[in-house]
Amino acid sequence: MEPLKVTIFQAYIFWENIEKNLSNLALKLSNLREKTDLIILPEMFNTGFTNNVEKCAETSDGKTMQWLFHMSQTLNCVIAGSLIIVENGKYFNRFVWMSPDGTYVKYDKRHLFAMAREDQYFTAGRERIVVNIKGWNICPMICYDIRFPVWSRNVGGAYDLLVYTANWPDKRSAHWRTLIPARAIENQAFVIGVNRVGHDGNDIYYSGGSMCISPLGDVVYYKPEDEDLYTFTIQPRDLQEARKSFPFLQDADSFNID
């Protein structure tokens, strides 16, 4: 494992305006002052959290996927976030991990937010994935997934970094600030949560609070309220020392998820 340089973009998202969001994101990302390994964007970074699938869904070779490839190639790093994808007549809230060579890995949101009727428009994913970069095993998840620790459980030490990309409302920000450190401590892994800021088309306010928490629960990065593009480095030695000094995962329960 090598040190991993991560860039979080806690972005303001223009409601259901793909063109404007991609333009804004590209402009801000062009101002990156240093080379990074991984850029993480919020959930539905090109539209905001919406059920308007007929207007906002794209195919896997659509405009936003092409944009992800172009930005990944231009910045020579992985770029990741979720968007609405239509496939075989079904809609998915899909996390895409795009590499500079144009190859990508996908994760479809497992837990759909029924209180906002997401389950009425989208199809839930069934498979958890782990990707690798610079020796780090990384498990991506989306927003509401964070409330389900069994789905997030680091069984067998499968991952080193857990990532949640989100549109998490300010009125539940206390839950966000609690659950991310909990997932880090209980899974002995770094956890990164990337949220958005501003009001959406339903007048729901998002206050950011994007963060990175170490396996010991220490704050590596935390930013409330404002749009923020920030790069930091996480160190393998911090992960290894945490697991060596208190190796409680070896006593964890063994189970499978259907």
PDB file of N, CA, C and O in Angstrom, residues 6 14 41 44 50 86 109 113 118 145 153 169 183 191 195 209 226 228 230:
ATOM      1  N   VAL A   6      -6.559  11.857  -1.850  1.00  0.00           N
ATOM      2  CA  VAL A   6      -7.989  11.885  -2.152  1.00  0.00           C
ATOM      3  C   VAL A   6      -8.480  13.325  -2.222  1.00  0.00           C
ATOM      4  O   VAL A   6      -8.145  14.147  -1.368  1.00  0.00           O
ATOM      5  N   PHE A  14     -26.969  22.094  -9.170  1.00  0.00           N
ATOM      6  CA  PHE A  14     -28.087  22.785  -9.811  1.00  0.00           C
ATOM      7  C   PHE A  14     -29.178  21.766 -10.136  1.00  0.00           C
ATOM      8  O   PHE A  14     -28.923  20.743 -10.769  1.00  0.00           O
ATOM      9  N   LEU A  41     -17.204  12.652  -5.902  1.00  0.00           N
ATOM     10  CA  LEU A  41     -18.294  13.615  -6.067  1.00  0.00           C
ATOM     11  C   LEU A  41     -19.520  13.154  -5.271  1.00  0.00           C
ATOM     12  O   LEU A  41     -19.618  11.976  -4.911  1.00  0.00           O
ATOM     13  N   MET A  44     -25.729  11.556  -7.139  1.00  0.00           N
ATOM     14  CA  MET A  44     -26.443  12.240  -8.225  1.00  0.00           C
ATOM     15  C   MET A  44     -25.850  13.631  -8.470  1.00  0.00           C
ATOM     16  O   MET A  44     -26.554  14.644  -8.521  1.00  0.00           O
ATOM     17  N   THR A  50     -33.152  13.248  -7.174  1.00  0.00           N
ATOM     18  CA  THR A  50     -34.460  13.399  -7.801  1.00  0.00           C
ATOM     19  C   THR A  50     -35.002  12.051  -8.243  1.00  0.00           C
ATOM     20  O   THR A  50     -34.237  11.127  -8.562  1.00  0.00           O
ATOM     21  N   VAL A  86     -30.258   4.383 -16.849  1.00  0.00           N
ATOM     22  CA  VAL A  86     -31.335   3.508 -17.304  1.00  0.00           C
ATOM     23  C   VAL A  86     -30.711   2.356 -18.086  1.00  0.00           C
ATOM     24  O   VAL A  86     -29.832   2.550 -18.923  1.00  0.00           O
ATOM     25  N   LYS A 109     -27.019   1.324  -5.844  1.00  0.00           N
ATOM     26  CA  LYS A 109     -27.445   1.561  -4.464  1.00  0.00           C
ATOM     27  C   LYS A 109     -28.346   0.433  -3.960  1.00  0.00           C
ATOM     28  O   LYS A 109     -29.368   0.115  -4.565  1.00  0.00           O
ATOM     29  N   PHE A 113     -34.219   4.889  -0.590  1.00  0.00           N
ATOM     30  CA  PHE A 113     -34.829   5.711   0.450  1.00  0.00           C
ATOM     31  C   PHE A 113     -36.344   5.806   0.243  1.00  0.00           C
ATOM     32  O   PHE A 113     -36.842   6.697  -0.459  1.00  0.00           O
ATOM     33  N   GLU A 118     -37.915   6.736  -3.378  1.00  0.00           N
ATOM     34  CA  GLU A 118     -36.872   6.283  -4.305  1.00  0.00           C
ATOM     35  C   GLU A 118     -37.122   4.849  -4.743  1.00  0.00           C
ATOM     36  O   GLU A 118     -36.841   4.482  -5.895  1.00  0.00           O
ATOM     37  N   ASP A 145     -27.389   3.814   2.473  1.00  0.00           N
ATOM     38  CA  ASP A 145     -26.679   2.590   2.836  1.00  0.00           C
ATOM     39  C   ASP A 145     -26.012   2.708   4.206  1.00  0.00           C
ATOM     40  O   ASP A 145     -25.806   1.700   4.892  1.00  0.00           O
ATOM     41  N   ARG A 153     -20.517  -3.960   6.833  1.00  0.00           N
ATOM     42  CA  ARG A 153     -19.565  -4.648   7.697  1.00  0.00           C
ATOM     43  C   ARG A 153     -18.331  -5.117   6.934  1.00  0.00           C
ATOM     44  O   ARG A 153     -18.420  -5.683   5.836  1.00  0.00           O
ATOM     45  N   PRO A 169     -29.666  15.544   3.927  1.00  0.00           N
ATOM     46  CA  PRO A 169     -30.250  16.815   4.349  1.00  0.00           C
ATOM     47  C   PRO A 169     -29.719  17.320   5.686  1.00  0.00           C
ATOM     48  O   PRO A 169     -29.392  16.531   6.584  1.00  0.00           O
ATOM     49  N   ARG A 183     -19.059   3.903  11.616  1.00  0.00           N
ATOM     50  CA  ARG A 183     -18.661   2.946  10.594  1.00  0.00           C
ATOM     51  C   ARG A 183     -17.138   2.798  10.555  1.00  0.00           C
ATOM     52  O   ARG A 183     -16.618   1.711  10.311  1.00  0.00           O
ATOM     53  N   VAL A 191     -13.074   6.001   6.660  1.00  0.00           N
ATOM     54  CA  VAL A 191     -14.378   6.220   6.046  1.00  0.00           C
ATOM     55  C   VAL A 191     -14.452   7.648   5.537  1.00  0.00           C
ATOM     56  O   VAL A 191     -14.125   8.594   6.265  1.00  0.00           O
ATOM     57  N   ASN A 195     -20.846  14.830   0.788  1.00  0.00           N
ATOM     58  CA  ASN A 195     -22.197  15.363   0.711  1.00  0.00           C
ATOM     59  C   ASN A 195     -22.214  16.584  -0.215  1.00  0.00           C
ATOM     60  O   ASN A 195     -21.168  17.055  -0.668  1.00  0.00           O
ATOM     61  N   GLY A 209     -20.870  18.955   5.352  1.00  0.00           N
ATOM     62  CA  GLY A 209     -20.371  18.102   6.422  1.00  0.00           C
ATOM     63  C   GLY A 209     -19.575  16.923   5.905  1.00  0.00           C
ATOM     64  O   GLY A 209     -19.414  15.918   6.608  1.00  0.00           O
ATOM     65  N   ASP A 226     -20.121  25.145   3.304  1.00  0.00           N
ATOM     66  CA  ASP A 226     -19.689  25.764   2.052  1.00  0.00           C
ATOM     67  C   ASP A 226     -19.260  24.743   1.006  1.00  0.00           C
ATOM     68  O   ASP A 226     -18.788  23.649   1.323  1.00  0.00           O
ATOM     69  N   ASP A 228     -16.776  23.060  -1.293  1.00  0.00           N
ATOM     70  CA  ASP A 228     -15.358  22.879  -0.969  1.00  0.00           C
ATOM     71  C   ASP A 228     -14.726  21.824  -1.867  1.00  0.00           C
ATOM     72  O   ASP A 228     -15.305  20.762  -2.096  1.00  0.00           O
ATOM     73  N   TYR A 230     -11.232  19.903  -1.791  1.00  0.00           N
ATOM     74  CA  TYR A 230     -10.119  19.759  -0.847  1.00  0.00           C
ATOM     75  C   TYR A 230      -9.415  18.420  -1.054  1.00  0.00           C
ATOM     76  O   TYR A 230     -10.061  17.387  -1.250  1.00  0.00           O
TER      77      TYR A 230
END
